Amino acid sequence: MTERTIPNASTGAPRVFSGAQPSADSMHLGNYLGAVRNWVDMQSDHECIYFIPDLHAITVPQDPAQLAERTRKTAAQYIASGIDPTSTPFFVQSHVPEHSQLAWLLTCITGDGEARRMTQFKDKSAKQGAENTSAGLYAYPMLMAADILLYQTDQVPVGEDQRQHLELTRNLAQRFNQRFGETFVVPEAKIMKSTAKIYDLQNPTAKMSKSGLSDNGAIWLLDEPKKMAKKIKSAVTDDGSEIRFDRDSKPGVSNLLSIYSSLTGQSIEEIETEFEGKMYGHLKVALAEIVVDTLGPIRERTLEIMNDPAELDRLLAIGAEKAREIAGPTVASAYEHMGFLAPRA
Ligand code: TYM
């Protein structure tokens, strides 16, 4: 692994970088448990930088009338979830042009076959059809690699669905360093096993996602508490009545148990014991209360923060400025290593 070219904060703590797309009005429980909650926890002993990848969002069509508002809402949800704006910079991707600059360099050292093997690209393009698939969707993983490498990142906390993109990022960092000289830190994915993949409540073999088939499949952080409870109570469960974790034969109950465990800190075994002899309905009622207790205050805080968009924009501007202090020198170093003629000073 290459040494940092940009010194870390005085603490010398590992640097962490991650983000969630502003492609919906609200993040969902999968985003929260698989990613955001870990970002919050990592603030105590890591140097964290978080961002809102709006350039990623436009790889599929976005309504221009909604994009800016969704970007602010995502930022508000970061703070409401516990990202501390006084100590952790967070910013909007399109405010830092170095992301697009480095993405191009990385795209040019990525093989076509390598890019086509990305399962998210394969799945999404198969769903949309070639005619409706943008070249941006194809280039998405190289932009993601640029996001991470710009900040000389050590660890990237993400859900399971991003593992392959992280592998590509590592390969590109190593390839660049080998071909052109040490430039980038080679980052590691940080995937929490228990929450790596939260499943859709109506279709518990598919991941909970912003584009699920039914709105009832996802709990949105900004859902009204009553609605959250209703969605948990109407979650699809399995044949039989035993409350037991078994991903293959009981995907619905297993998903509820994972969510329960990660929100309470209790082990799956403890929860199974607690609900021994009880019905699925009992588990759902208890879980609905826990979900509402956790997400209800996040929702309220988000709505409060959204009342002061000017303050939010101010925090995002500070974040972008800090980000550019790191991203600027990284891009300059990458240009130099690749052999570009430097512009005259
Ligand atoms: P995105 O916006 O789809 O999701 C944000 C984070 O939430 C995780 N996640 C889940 N985790 C568990 N269960 C689920 N059902 C679930 N659904 C989503 C995702 O793994 C992710 O960590 N490409 C990224 C955004 C991105 C990025 C980056 C992330 C762009 N550049 C650089 C890290 C570093 C994405 O689309 O995440």
Tab-separated table of C-alpha atoms and ligand atoms in Angstrom:
chain	number	residue	atom	x	y	z
A	1	MET	CA	0.000	0.000	0.000
A	2	THR	CA	1.274	3.415	-0.892
A	3	GLU	CA	2.054	6.024	1.755
A	4	ARG	CA	-0.255	9.004	1.892
A	5	THR	CA	0.841	11.841	-0.344
A	6	ILE	CA	-1.411	14.159	1.618
A	7	PRO	CA	-0.877	14.125	5.368
A	8	ASN	CA	-3.790	12.910	7.402
A	9	ALA	CA	-5.380	14.992	10.136
A	10	SER	CA	-3.130	15.469	13.136
A	11	THR	CA	-4.654	12.394	14.775
A	12	GLY	CA	-3.163	10.030	12.182
A	13	ALA	CA	-6.469	8.110	12.314
A	14	PRO	CA	-7.466	6.109	9.232
A	15	ARG	CA	-9.394	8.155	6.705
A	16	VAL	CA	-12.949	7.069	5.896
A	17	PHE	CA	-14.991	8.152	2.877
A	18	SER	CA	-18.519	7.261	1.742
A	19	GLY	CA	-21.825	8.610	0.437
A	20	ALA	CA	-25.431	7.855	-0.556
A	21	GLN	CA	-27.087	8.986	-3.785
A	22	PRO	CA	-29.743	11.705	-3.639
A	23	SER	CA	-31.940	9.718	-6.000
A	24	ALA	CA	-35.053	9.690	-3.775
A	25	ASP	CA	-36.697	12.032	-1.289
A	26	SER	CA	-35.559	9.865	1.550
A	27	MET	CA	-32.972	7.249	2.375
A	28	HIS	CA	-34.336	3.860	3.433
A	29	LEU	CA	-33.669	1.531	6.320
A	30	GLY	CA	-31.152	-0.435	4.205
A	31	ASN	CA	-29.093	2.726	3.594
A	32	TYR	CA	-29.292	3.561	7.278
A	33	LEU	CA	-28.303	0.148	8.665
A	34	GLY	CA	-25.943	-0.870	5.862
A	35	ALA	CA	-24.095	2.431	5.681
A	36	VAL	CA	-25.097	5.645	7.459
A	37	ARG	CA	-25.201	4.243	10.975
A	38	ASN	CA	-21.670	2.915	10.529
A	39	TRP	CA	-20.508	6.285	9.216
A	40	VAL	CA	-21.839	7.857	12.402
A	41	ASP	CA	-20.057	5.320	14.634
A	42	MET	CA	-16.768	5.681	12.781
A	43	GLN	CA	-16.552	9.405	13.534
A	44	SER	CA	-15.174	8.751	17.024
A	45	ASP	CA	-11.957	7.069	15.945
A	46	HIS	CA	-11.514	7.800	12.227
A	47	GLU	CA	-11.066	10.876	10.110
A	48	CYS	CA	-14.324	10.868	8.166
A	49	ILE	CA	-15.397	12.655	5.008
A	50	TYR	CA	-18.868	12.062	3.584
A	51	PHE	CA	-20.434	13.278	0.372
A	52	ILE	CA	-23.622	13.273	-1.654
A	53	PRO	CA	-22.961	11.716	-5.071
A	54	ASP	CA	-25.329	13.749	-7.223
A	55	LEU	CA	-23.273	13.075	-10.372
A	56	HIS	CA	-23.947	9.386	-9.795
A	57	ALA	CA	-27.663	10.045	-9.484
A	58	ILE	CA	-27.904	11.374	-13.055
A	59	THR	CA	-26.681	8.070	-14.517
A	60	VAL	CA	-30.418	7.350	-14.576
A	61	PRO	CA	-32.870	10.153	-15.428
A	62	GLN	CA	-33.550	12.634	-12.595
A	63	ASP	CA	-36.182	15.341	-12.536
A	64	PRO	CA	-34.304	18.692	-12.597
A	65	ALA	CA	-37.076	20.192	-10.474
A	66	GLN	CA	-36.278	17.710	-7.703
A	67	LEU	CA	-32.552	17.052	-7.787
A	68	ALA	CA	-31.391	20.056	-5.729
A	69	GLU	CA	-34.048	19.508	-3.078
A	70	ARG	CA	-33.257	15.817	-2.795
A	71	THR	CA	-29.587	16.684	-2.439
A	72	ARG	CA	-30.403	18.998	0.495
A	73	LYS	CA	-32.721	16.397	1.999
A	74	THR	CA	-29.972	13.794	1.860
A	75	ALA	CA	-27.587	16.190	3.613
A	76	ALA	CA	-30.235	16.896	6.257
A	77	GLN	CA	-30.652	13.148	6.840
A	78	TYR	CA	-26.892	12.767	7.319
A	79	ILE	CA	-26.932	15.354	10.102
A	80	ALA	CA	-30.166	14.030	11.608
A	81	SER	CA	-28.672	10.526	11.692
A	82	GLY	CA	-25.688	11.787	13.668
A	83	ILE	CA	-23.045	13.075	11.257
A	84	ASP	CA	-21.510	15.969	13.187
A	85	PRO	CA	-21.236	19.010	10.936
A	86	THR	CA	-18.771	20.690	13.276
A	87	SER	CA	-16.167	17.964	12.960
A	88	THR	CA	-16.981	15.865	9.886
A	89	PRO	CA	-16.903	17.548	6.485
A	90	PHE	CA	-19.655	16.562	4.088
A	91	PHE	CA	-20.247	18.022	0.669
A	92	VAL	CA	-21.970	17.675	-2.691
A	93	GLN	CA	-20.034	15.832	-5.399
A	94	SER	CA	-20.830	18.313	-8.193
A	95	HIS	CA	-19.355	21.148	-6.060
A	96	VAL	CA	-15.932	19.525	-6.335
A	97	PRO	CA	-14.998	19.305	-10.037
A	98	GLU	CA	-11.965	17.133	-9.280
A	99	HIS	CA	-14.335	14.126	-9.131
A	100	SER	CA	-15.094	14.419	-12.841
A	101	GLN	CA	-11.466	15.153	-13.670
A	102	LEU	CA	-10.049	12.088	-11.967
A	103	ALA	CA	-12.902	9.907	-13.224
A	104	TRP	CA	-11.743	10.484	-16.792
A	105	LEU	CA	-8.162	9.439	-16.063
A	106	LEU	CA	-9.396	6.271	-14.372
A	107	THR	CA	-11.866	5.512	-17.172
A	108	CYS	CA	-8.925	5.511	-19.568
A	109	ILE	CA	-7.070	2.811	-17.611
A	110	THR	CA	-10.168	0.604	-17.198
A	111	GLY	CA	-10.719	-2.252	-19.633
A	112	ASP	CA	-14.014	-2.416	-21.487
A	113	GLY	CA	-14.495	-6.034	-20.377
A	114	GLU	CA	-13.716	-5.095	-16.803
A	115	ALA	CA	-16.386	-2.362	-16.834
A	116	ARG	CA	-18.943	-4.637	-18.483
A	117	ARG	CA	-18.485	-7.264	-15.780
A	118	MET	CA	-19.880	-4.952	-13.083
A	119	THR	CA	-23.016	-6.739	-11.935
A	120	GLN	CA	-24.887	-3.541	-11.067
A	121	PHE	CA	-24.349	-2.292	-14.612
A	122	LYS	CA	-25.389	-5.664	-16.044
A	123	ASP	CA	-28.532	-5.829	-13.907
A	124	LYS	CA	-29.637	-2.240	-14.432
A	125	SER	CA	-28.895	-2.178	-18.154
A	126	ALA	CA	-30.685	-5.508	-18.635
A	127	LYS	CA	-33.718	-4.092	-16.822
A	128	GLN	CA	-33.742	-0.811	-18.748
A	129	GLY	CA	-32.706	-2.153	-22.151
A	130	ALA	CA	-29.661	-0.943	-24.118
A	131	GLU	CA	-31.535	1.959	-25.711
A	132	ASN	CA	-32.455	3.408	-22.336
A	133	THR	CA	-29.079	2.814	-20.698
A	134	SER	CA	-26.760	5.814	-20.586
A	135	ALA	CA	-23.014	5.579	-21.111
A	136	GLY	CA	-22.916	7.279	-17.710
A	137	LEU	CA	-24.261	4.118	-16.099
A	138	TYR	CA	-21.399	2.208	-17.705
A	139	ALA	CA	-18.854	4.800	-16.465
A	140	TYR	CA	-20.387	4.946	-12.965
A	141	PRO	CA	-17.852	2.614	-11.246
A	142	MET	CA	-14.901	4.649	-12.514
A	143	LEU	CA	-16.490	7.817	-11.121
A	144	MET	CA	-16.961	5.980	-7.846
A	145	ALA	CA	-13.305	4.941	-7.858
A	146	ALA	CA	-12.341	8.584	-8.427
A	147	ASP	CA	-14.499	9.678	-5.455
A	148	ILE	CA	-12.636	7.341	-3.162
A	149	LEU	CA	-9.092	7.734	-4.485
A	150	LEU	CA	-9.243	11.553	-4.508
A	151	TYR	CA	-9.223	11.549	-0.709
A	152	GLN	CA	-6.440	8.983	-0.210
A	153	THR	CA	-9.071	6.927	1.587
A	154	ASP	CA	-8.207	3.998	3.859
A	155	GLN	CA	-11.683	2.597	4.517
A	156	VAL	CA	-14.995	2.774	2.689
A	157	PRO	CA	-18.029	1.743	4.771
A	158	VAL	CA	-20.699	0.432	2.354
A	159	GLY	CA	-23.323	-2.289	1.971
A	160	GLU	CA	-22.687	-5.593	0.201
A	161	ASP	CA	-23.994	-4.287	-3.149
A	162	GLN	CA	-20.930	-2.026	-3.469
A	163	ARG	CA	-18.308	-4.741	-2.888
A	164	GLN	CA	-17.514	-5.257	-6.571
A	165	HIS	CA	-17.125	-1.502	-7.145
A	166	LEU	CA	-14.642	-1.401	-4.278
A	167	GLU	CA	-12.679	-4.265	-5.817
A	168	LEU	CA	-12.474	-2.318	-9.081
A	169	THR	CA	-11.367	0.782	-7.151
A	170	ARG	CA	-8.533	-1.185	-5.537
A	171	ASN	CA	-7.475	-2.620	-8.885
A	172	LEU	CA	-7.437	0.812	-10.497
A	173	ALA	CA	-5.404	2.321	-7.639
A	174	GLN	CA	-2.851	-0.485	-7.861
A	175	ARG	CA	-2.719	-0.302	-11.658
A	176	PHE	CA	-2.223	3.467	-11.654
A	177	ASN	CA	0.489	3.257	-8.981
A	178	GLN	CA	2.307	0.532	-10.895
A	179	ARG	CA	2.124	2.221	-14.285
A	180	PHE	CA	2.723	5.809	-13.322
A	181	GLY	CA	4.282	5.772	-9.851
A	182	GLU	CA	2.857	5.857	-6.337
A	183	THR	CA	-0.125	8.207	-6.347
A	184	PHE	CA	-3.058	6.657	-4.480
A	185	VAL	CA	-3.706	4.904	-1.192
A	186	VAL	CA	-5.302	1.511	-1.936
A	187	PRO	CA	-8.577	1.560	0.044
A	188	GLU	CA	-10.443	-1.239	1.780
A	189	ALA	CA	-14.185	-1.902	1.810
A	190	LYS	CA	-15.691	-1.907	5.290
A	191	ILE	CA	-18.813	-4.076	5.093
A	192	MET	CA	-20.649	-4.907	8.325
A	193	LYS	CA	-21.655	-8.523	7.996
A	194	SER	CA	-24.955	-8.379	9.899
A	195	THR	CA	-26.364	-5.353	8.043
A	196	ALA	CA	-24.597	-5.736	4.703
A	197	LYS	CA	-27.893	-6.473	2.990
A	198	ILE	CA	-31.306	-5.513	4.340
A	199	TYR	CA	-34.076	-7.084	2.267
A	200	ASP	CA	-37.321	-5.747	0.820
A	201	LEU	CA	-40.203	-6.285	3.279
A	202	GLN	CA	-42.573	-7.449	0.533
A	203	ASN	CA	-40.021	-9.441	-1.425
A	204	PRO	CA	-37.486	-10.641	1.142
A	205	THR	CA	-35.107	-12.262	-1.329
A	206	ALA	CA	-34.429	-8.899	-3.048
A	207	LYS	CA	-32.488	-6.095	-1.371
A	208	MET	CA	-34.398	-3.124	-0.010
A	209	SER	CA	-33.853	-0.453	-2.644
A	210	LYS	CA	-34.952	2.964	-3.829
A	211	SER	CA	-36.547	1.363	-6.868
A	212	GLY	CA	-38.327	-1.636	-5.321
A	213	LEU	CA	-41.570	-2.924	-6.814
A	214	SER	CA	-43.796	-1.790	-3.971
A	215	ASP	CA	-43.484	1.233	-1.685
A	216	ASN	CA	-44.427	-1.089	1.181
A	217	GLY	CA	-41.178	-3.000	0.662
A	218	ALA	CA	-39.030	-0.148	1.978
A	219	ILE	CA	-39.108	1.825	5.212
A	220	TRP	CA	-38.151	5.396	4.361
A	221	LEU	CA	-36.429	7.498	6.993
A	222	LEU	CA	-38.982	10.208	6.251
A	223	ASP	CA	-42.062	7.954	6.429
A	224	GLU	CA	-44.597	9.016	9.028
A	225	PRO	CA	-44.182	6.808	12.120
A	226	LYS	CA	-47.613	5.250	11.609
A	227	LYS	CA	-46.675	4.276	8.096
A	228	MET	CA	-43.381	2.753	9.254
A	229	ALA	CA	-45.255	0.618	11.795
A	230	LYS	CA	-47.826	-0.431	9.202
A	231	LYS	CA	-45.143	-1.517	6.762
A	232	ILE	CA	-43.421	-3.680	9.373
A	233	LYS	CA	-46.732	-5.221	10.390
A	234	SER	CA	-47.597	-6.079	6.791
A	235	ALA	CA	-44.142	-7.470	5.971
A	236	VAL	CA	-44.245	-10.792	4.127
A	237	THR	CA	-43.425	-13.696	6.435
A	238	ASP	CA	-42.954	-17.345	5.724
A	239	ASP	CA	-44.772	-20.667	6.009
A	240	GLY	CA	-44.865	-22.137	9.478
A	241	SER	CA	-44.945	-20.065	12.627
A	242	GLU	CA	-41.589	-20.554	14.295
A	243	ILE	CA	-39.497	-17.425	14.827
A	244	ARG	CA	-36.111	-18.706	13.724
A	245	PHE	CA	-33.300	-17.298	11.578
A	246	ASP	CA	-32.942	-19.296	8.365
A	247	ARG	CA	-32.143	-17.198	5.326
A	248	ASP	CA	-33.037	-19.973	2.835
A	249	SER	CA	-36.327	-21.293	4.127
A	250	LYS	CA	-37.461	-18.253	6.157
A	251	PRO	CA	-36.215	-15.155	4.320
A	252	GLY	CA	-38.993	-12.875	5.603
A	253	VAL	CA	-38.587	-13.668	9.293
A	254	SER	CA	-34.801	-13.725	8.977
A	255	ASN	CA	-34.850	-10.192	7.563
A	256	LEU	CA	-37.018	-8.981	10.455
A	257	LEU	CA	-34.672	-10.677	12.921
A	258	SER	CA	-31.618	-9.013	11.334
A	259	ILE	CA	-33.271	-5.602	11.540
A	260	TYR	CA	-34.336	-6.246	15.138
A	261	SER	CA	-30.857	-7.380	16.100
A	262	SER	CA	-29.069	-4.466	14.510
A	263	LEU	CA	-31.403	-1.886	16.042
A	264	THR	CA	-31.312	-3.317	19.568
A	265	GLY	CA	-27.795	-4.762	19.711
A	266	GLN	CA	-29.285	-8.105	20.859
A	267	SER	CA	-27.941	-11.249	19.207
A	268	ILE	CA	-30.211	-13.249	16.894
A	269	GLU	CA	-30.139	-16.149	19.403
A	270	GLU	CA	-31.314	-13.881	22.224
A	271	ILE	CA	-34.207	-12.653	20.117
A	272	GLU	CA	-35.153	-16.200	19.059
A	273	THR	CA	-35.260	-17.175	22.740
A	274	GLU	CA	-37.300	-14.103	23.658
A	275	PHE	CA	-39.913	-14.961	21.027
A	276	GLU	CA	-39.963	-18.734	21.511
A	277	GLY	CA	-43.539	-20.023	21.279
A	278	LYS	CA	-44.808	-16.634	20.110
A	279	MET	CA	-46.323	-15.721	16.744
A	280	TYR	CA	-44.919	-13.698	13.873
A	281	GLY	CA	-47.358	-10.937	14.838
A	282	HIS	CA	-45.667	-10.511	18.230
A	283	LEU	CA	-42.279	-10.036	16.592
A	284	LYS	CA	-43.718	-7.508	14.167
A	285	VAL	CA	-45.407	-5.425	16.870
A	286	ALA	CA	-42.199	-5.278	18.908
A	287	LEU	CA	-40.081	-4.491	15.860
A	288	ALA	CA	-42.460	-1.762	14.668
A	289	GLU	CA	-42.013	-0.004	18.003
A	290	ILE	CA	-38.222	-0.256	17.830
A	291	VAL	CA	-38.114	1.049	14.247
A	292	VAL	CA	-40.369	3.997	15.111
A	293	ASP	CA	-38.309	4.787	18.240
A	294	THR	CA	-35.096	4.859	16.186
A	295	LEU	CA	-36.226	6.496	12.968
A	296	GLY	CA	-38.969	8.781	14.313
A	297	PRO	CA	-36.498	11.250	15.896
A	298	ILE	CA	-34.313	11.168	12.744
A	299	ARG	CA	-37.342	12.095	10.679
A	300	GLU	CA	-38.280	14.965	12.981
A	301	ARG	CA	-34.747	16.310	13.078
A	302	THR	CA	-34.507	16.126	9.263
A	303	LEU	CA	-37.685	18.166	8.896
A	304	GLU	CA	-36.326	20.747	11.353
A	305	ILE	CA	-33.027	21.029	9.487
A	306	MET	CA	-34.874	21.412	6.185
A	307	ASN	CA	-36.488	24.544	7.611
A	308	ASP	CA	-33.150	26.322	7.330
A	309	PRO	CA	-31.800	25.556	3.838
A	310	ALA	CA	-29.388	28.511	3.985
A	311	GLU	CA	-27.584	26.975	6.974
A	312	LEU	CA	-27.463	23.633	5.196
A	313	ASP	CA	-25.979	25.252	2.092
A	314	ARG	CA	-23.418	27.018	4.290
A	315	LEU	CA	-22.300	23.708	5.819
A	316	LEU	CA	-22.104	22.117	2.364
A	317	ALA	CA	-19.957	25.008	1.115
A	318	ILE	CA	-17.536	24.577	4.025
A	319	GLY	CA	-17.431	20.843	3.297
A	320	ALA	CA	-16.687	21.414	-0.394
A	321	GLU	CA	-13.886	23.805	0.467
A	322	LYS	CA	-12.257	21.276	2.791
A	323	ALA	CA	-12.743	18.535	0.215
A	324	ARG	CA	-11.010	20.575	-2.491
A	325	GLU	CA	-8.000	21.081	-0.225
A	326	ILE	CA	-7.405	17.346	-0.493
A	327	ALA	CA	-8.874	16.620	-3.934
A	328	GLY	CA	-6.966	19.411	-5.716
A	329	PRO	CA	-3.458	18.181	-4.878
A	330	THR	CA	-4.474	14.567	-5.609
A	331	VAL	CA	-5.621	15.418	-9.121
A	332	ALA	CA	-2.523	17.564	-9.695
A	333	SER	CA	-0.361	14.633	-8.638
A	334	ALA	CA	-2.273	12.207	-10.897
A	335	TYR	CA	-1.895	14.571	-13.899
A	336	GLU	CA	1.814	14.931	-13.234
A	337	HIS	CA	2.351	11.185	-12.888
A	338	MET	CA	0.458	10.544	-16.127
A	339	GLY	CA	2.717	13.001	-17.912
A	340	PHE	CA	0.373	15.830	-18.864
A	341	LEU	CA	1.945	19.137	-19.841
A	342	ALA	CA	1.418	21.447	-16.876
A	343	PRO	CA	-0.346	24.726	-17.705
A	344	ARG	CA	1.933	27.787	-17.516
A	345	ALA	CA	1.687	29.483	-14.143
B	1	TYM	P1	-26.542	3.989	-2.653
B	1	TYM	O1	-26.926	5.421	-2.704
B	1	TYM	O2	-27.295	3.030	-3.505
B	1	TYM	O3	-26.622	3.460	-1.168
B	1	TYM	C1	-25.972	4.120	-0.087
B	1	TYM	C2	-25.377	3.067	0.848
B	1	TYM	O4	-26.402	2.211	1.337
B	1	TYM	C3	-26.028	0.854	1.124
B	1	TYM	N1	-27.266	0.068	0.880
B	1	TYM	C4	-27.649	-0.991	1.598
B	1	TYM	N2	-27.077	-1.618	2.648
B	1	TYM	C5	-27.746	-2.668	3.178
B	1	TYM	N3	-28.934	-3.124	2.695
B	1	TYM	C6	-29.536	-2.524	1.639
B	1	TYM	N4	-30.696	-2.967	1.188
B	1	TYM	C7	-28.879	-1.414	1.038
B	1	TYM	N5	-29.186	-0.605	-0.002
B	1	TYM	C8	-28.177	0.300	-0.093
B	1	TYM	C9	-25.129	0.886	-0.100
B	1	TYM	O5	-24.304	-0.255	-0.156
B	1	TYM	C10	-24.350	2.163	0.141
B	1	TYM	O6	-23.258	1.932	1.002
B	1	TYM	N6	-22.473	3.806	-5.546
B	1	TYM	C11	-22.965	4.188	-4.226
B	1	TYM	C12	-22.731	5.656	-3.921
B	1	TYM	C13	-21.310	6.086	-4.067
B	1	TYM	C14	-20.269	5.815	-3.153
B	1	TYM	C15	-19.102	6.436	-3.711
B	1	TYM	C16	-20.212	5.121	-1.942
B	1	TYM	C17	-20.803	6.810	-5.104
B	1	TYM	N7	-19.467	7.006	-4.871
B	1	TYM	C18	-17.881	6.370	-3.050
B	1	TYM	C19	-18.960	5.066	-1.292
B	1	TYM	C20	-17.822	5.673	-1.849
B	1	TYM	C21	-24.466	3.941	-4.190
B	1	TYM	O7	-25.116	3.944	-5.186
B	1	TYM	O8	-24.973	3.840	-2.931
